[in-house]
Coordinates of C-alpha atoms in Angstrom, one line a residue:
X152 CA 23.1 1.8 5.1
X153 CA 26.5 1.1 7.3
X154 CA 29.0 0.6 4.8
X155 CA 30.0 -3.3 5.1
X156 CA 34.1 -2.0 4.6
X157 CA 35.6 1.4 4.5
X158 CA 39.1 0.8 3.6
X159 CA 41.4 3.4 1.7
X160 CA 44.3 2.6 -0.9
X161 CA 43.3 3.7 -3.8
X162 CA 44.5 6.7 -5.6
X163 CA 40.7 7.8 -6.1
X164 CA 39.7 7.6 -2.2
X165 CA 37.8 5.2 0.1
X166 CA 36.0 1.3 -1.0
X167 CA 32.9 0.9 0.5
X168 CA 31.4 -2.6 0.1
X169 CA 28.3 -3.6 1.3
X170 CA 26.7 -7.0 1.7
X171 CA 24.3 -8.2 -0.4
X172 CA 21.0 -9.1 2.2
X173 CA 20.8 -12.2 -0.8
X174 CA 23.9 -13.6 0.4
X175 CA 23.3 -14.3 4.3
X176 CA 22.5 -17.8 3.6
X177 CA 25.3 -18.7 1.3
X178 CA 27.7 -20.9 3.1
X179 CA 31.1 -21.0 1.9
X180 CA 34.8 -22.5 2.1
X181 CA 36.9 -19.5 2.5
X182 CA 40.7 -18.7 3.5
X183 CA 43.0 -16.0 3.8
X184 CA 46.4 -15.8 3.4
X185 CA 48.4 -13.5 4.2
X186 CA 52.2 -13.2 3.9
X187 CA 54.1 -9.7 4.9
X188 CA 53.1 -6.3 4.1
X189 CA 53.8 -3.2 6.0
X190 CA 49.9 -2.5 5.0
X191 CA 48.1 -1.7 9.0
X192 CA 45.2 -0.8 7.4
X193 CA 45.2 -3.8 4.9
X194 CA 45.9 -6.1 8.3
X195 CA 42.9 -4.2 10.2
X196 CA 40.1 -4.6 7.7
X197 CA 41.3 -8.2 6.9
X198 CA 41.0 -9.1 10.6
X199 CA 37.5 -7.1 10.7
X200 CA 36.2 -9.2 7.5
X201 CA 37.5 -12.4 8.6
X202 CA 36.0 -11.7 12.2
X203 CA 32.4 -10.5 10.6
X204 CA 32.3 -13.2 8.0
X205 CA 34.1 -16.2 10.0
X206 CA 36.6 -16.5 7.7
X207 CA 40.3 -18.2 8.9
X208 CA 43.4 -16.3 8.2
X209 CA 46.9 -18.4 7.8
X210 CA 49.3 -15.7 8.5
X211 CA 53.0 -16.7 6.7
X212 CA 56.1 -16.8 9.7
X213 CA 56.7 -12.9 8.2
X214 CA 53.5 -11.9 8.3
X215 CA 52.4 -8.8 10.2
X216 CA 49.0 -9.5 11.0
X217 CA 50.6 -12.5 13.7
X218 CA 50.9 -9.1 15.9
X219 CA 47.3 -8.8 15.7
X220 CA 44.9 -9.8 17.8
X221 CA 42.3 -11.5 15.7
X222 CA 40.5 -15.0 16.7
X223 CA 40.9 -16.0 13.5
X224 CA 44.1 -15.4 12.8
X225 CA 46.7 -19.2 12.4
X226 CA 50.3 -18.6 12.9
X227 CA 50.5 -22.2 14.6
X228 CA 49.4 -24.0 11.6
X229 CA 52.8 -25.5 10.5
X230 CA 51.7 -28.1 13.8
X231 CA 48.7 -29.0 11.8
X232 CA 48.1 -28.7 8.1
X233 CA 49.0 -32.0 7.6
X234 CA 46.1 -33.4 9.7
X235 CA 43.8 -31.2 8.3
X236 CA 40.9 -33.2 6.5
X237 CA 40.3 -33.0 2.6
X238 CA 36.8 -32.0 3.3
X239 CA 37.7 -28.7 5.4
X240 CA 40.1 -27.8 2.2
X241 CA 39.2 -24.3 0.8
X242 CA 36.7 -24.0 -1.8
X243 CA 38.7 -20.5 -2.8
X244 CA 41.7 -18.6 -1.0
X245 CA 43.0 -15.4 -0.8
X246 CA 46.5 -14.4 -1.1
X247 CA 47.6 -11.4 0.2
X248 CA 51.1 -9.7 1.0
X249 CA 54.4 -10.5 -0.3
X250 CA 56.1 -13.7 -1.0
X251 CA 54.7 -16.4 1.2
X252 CA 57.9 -18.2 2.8
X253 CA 56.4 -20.6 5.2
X254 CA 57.5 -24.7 3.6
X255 CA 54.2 -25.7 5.4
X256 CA 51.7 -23.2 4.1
X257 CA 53.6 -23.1 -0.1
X258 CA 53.0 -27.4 0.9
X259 CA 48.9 -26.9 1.8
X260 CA 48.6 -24.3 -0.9
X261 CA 49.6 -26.9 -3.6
X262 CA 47.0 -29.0 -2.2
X263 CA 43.9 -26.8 -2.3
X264 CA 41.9 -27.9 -5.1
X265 CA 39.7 -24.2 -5.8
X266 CA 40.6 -21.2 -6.7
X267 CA 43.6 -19.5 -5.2
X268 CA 43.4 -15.8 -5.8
X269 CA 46.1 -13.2 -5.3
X270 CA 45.1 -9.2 -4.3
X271 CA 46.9 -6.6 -4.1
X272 CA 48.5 -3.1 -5.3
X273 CA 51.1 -5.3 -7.2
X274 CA 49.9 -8.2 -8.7
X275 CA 50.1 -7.4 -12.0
X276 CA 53.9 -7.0 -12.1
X277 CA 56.1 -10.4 -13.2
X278 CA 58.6 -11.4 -11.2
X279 CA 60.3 -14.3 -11.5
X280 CA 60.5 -15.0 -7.2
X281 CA 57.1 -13.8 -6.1
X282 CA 55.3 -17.1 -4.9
X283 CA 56.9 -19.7 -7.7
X284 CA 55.5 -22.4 -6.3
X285 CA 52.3 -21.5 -5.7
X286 CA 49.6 -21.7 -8.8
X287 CA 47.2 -18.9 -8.7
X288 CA 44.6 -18.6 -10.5
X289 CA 43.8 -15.4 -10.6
X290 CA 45.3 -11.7 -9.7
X291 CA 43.1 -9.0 -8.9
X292 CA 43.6 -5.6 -7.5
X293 CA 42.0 -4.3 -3.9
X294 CA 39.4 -2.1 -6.4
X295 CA 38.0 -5.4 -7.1
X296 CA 38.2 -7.0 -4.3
X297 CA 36.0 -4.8 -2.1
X298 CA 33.7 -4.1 -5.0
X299 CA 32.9 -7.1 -6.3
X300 CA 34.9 -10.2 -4.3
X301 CA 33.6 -9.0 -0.8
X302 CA 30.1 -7.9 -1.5
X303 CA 29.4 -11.2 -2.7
X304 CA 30.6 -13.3 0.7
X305 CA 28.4 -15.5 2.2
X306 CA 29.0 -16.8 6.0
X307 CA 31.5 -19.1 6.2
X308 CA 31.0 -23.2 6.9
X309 CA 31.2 -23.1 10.7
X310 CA 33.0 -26.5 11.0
X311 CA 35.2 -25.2 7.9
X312 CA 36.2 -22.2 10.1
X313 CA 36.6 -24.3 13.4
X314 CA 38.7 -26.7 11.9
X315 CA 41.2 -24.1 11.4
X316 CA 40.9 -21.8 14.8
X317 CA 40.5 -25.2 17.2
X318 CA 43.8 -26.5 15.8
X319 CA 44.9 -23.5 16.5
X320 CA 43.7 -23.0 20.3
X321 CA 45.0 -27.0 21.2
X322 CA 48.7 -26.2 20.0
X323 CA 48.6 -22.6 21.4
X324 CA 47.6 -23.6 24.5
X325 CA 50.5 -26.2 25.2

């Protein structure tokens, strides 16, 4: 069986995550964030998972992975997070990368009502600046996230996802 991700930061070697067949069906409200990191292979596998499972990504203004050229990838969304309807909110998000700067995206985070889950190498340290105004709800490390976080995706809502990547084609497109 094709390994679902192969994506290497660990210490130990290479995650592999497969998806579970169970899990097809399962429609779900999810988002990434991403602020920077200097990570290519963190931006490449997020663009690959987002692509494969439909899932948006709100890249911060310092964010690497606006470089990238990823469909689902929002840099534009500053125009439009206000208009976005309470229904097409997030049922979970997750943040990835350094301190997220963008007014507009700390603003719609606030507002998410589910889960808002950091990953990363570093989430464990305490520092007094990293994302203050943004509640999360949980920190986990990449380990977990490919293990258990990723195998467990279902397909994203397609009007959840379009919602997102149409309000970004109309402003990208002026």
């Amino acid at each position: 069986e094709e390994p679902y991700v192969s994506f290497d930061l660990s210490q130990n070697g290479t995650f592999q995550s497969t998806m579970d067949p169970k899990n097809f069906s399962k429609k779900e409200k999810l988002l990434f964030v991403l602020g920077p990191t200097r990570d290519t292979k963190l931006i490449d596998t997020l663009g690959r998972i987002s692509k494969e499972r439909n899932i948006p990504i709100l890249a911060d203004i310092h964010s690497n992975i606006r470089q990238a050229k990823y469909s689902t990838v929002s840099s534009l969304y500053h125009l439009y997070l206000n208009e976005v309807n309470e229904k097409y909110l997030p049922e979970k998000v997750f943040l990835f990368g350094d301190r997220i700067i963008s007014d507009a995206l700390q603003k719609f985070l606030l507002k998410v009502g589910g889960p808002i889950i950091q990953v990363g190498a570093d989430t464990f340290r305490q520092d007094a600046i990293e994302n203050e105004f943004i509640h999360v709800s949980r920190k986990i490390d990449f380990d977990y996230f490919f293990k258990h976080e990723v195998t467990n995706f279902g397909m994203n809502e397609e009007k959840f996802s379009q919602s997102y990547i149409s309000l970004e084609n109309k402003f990208s497109s002026l």
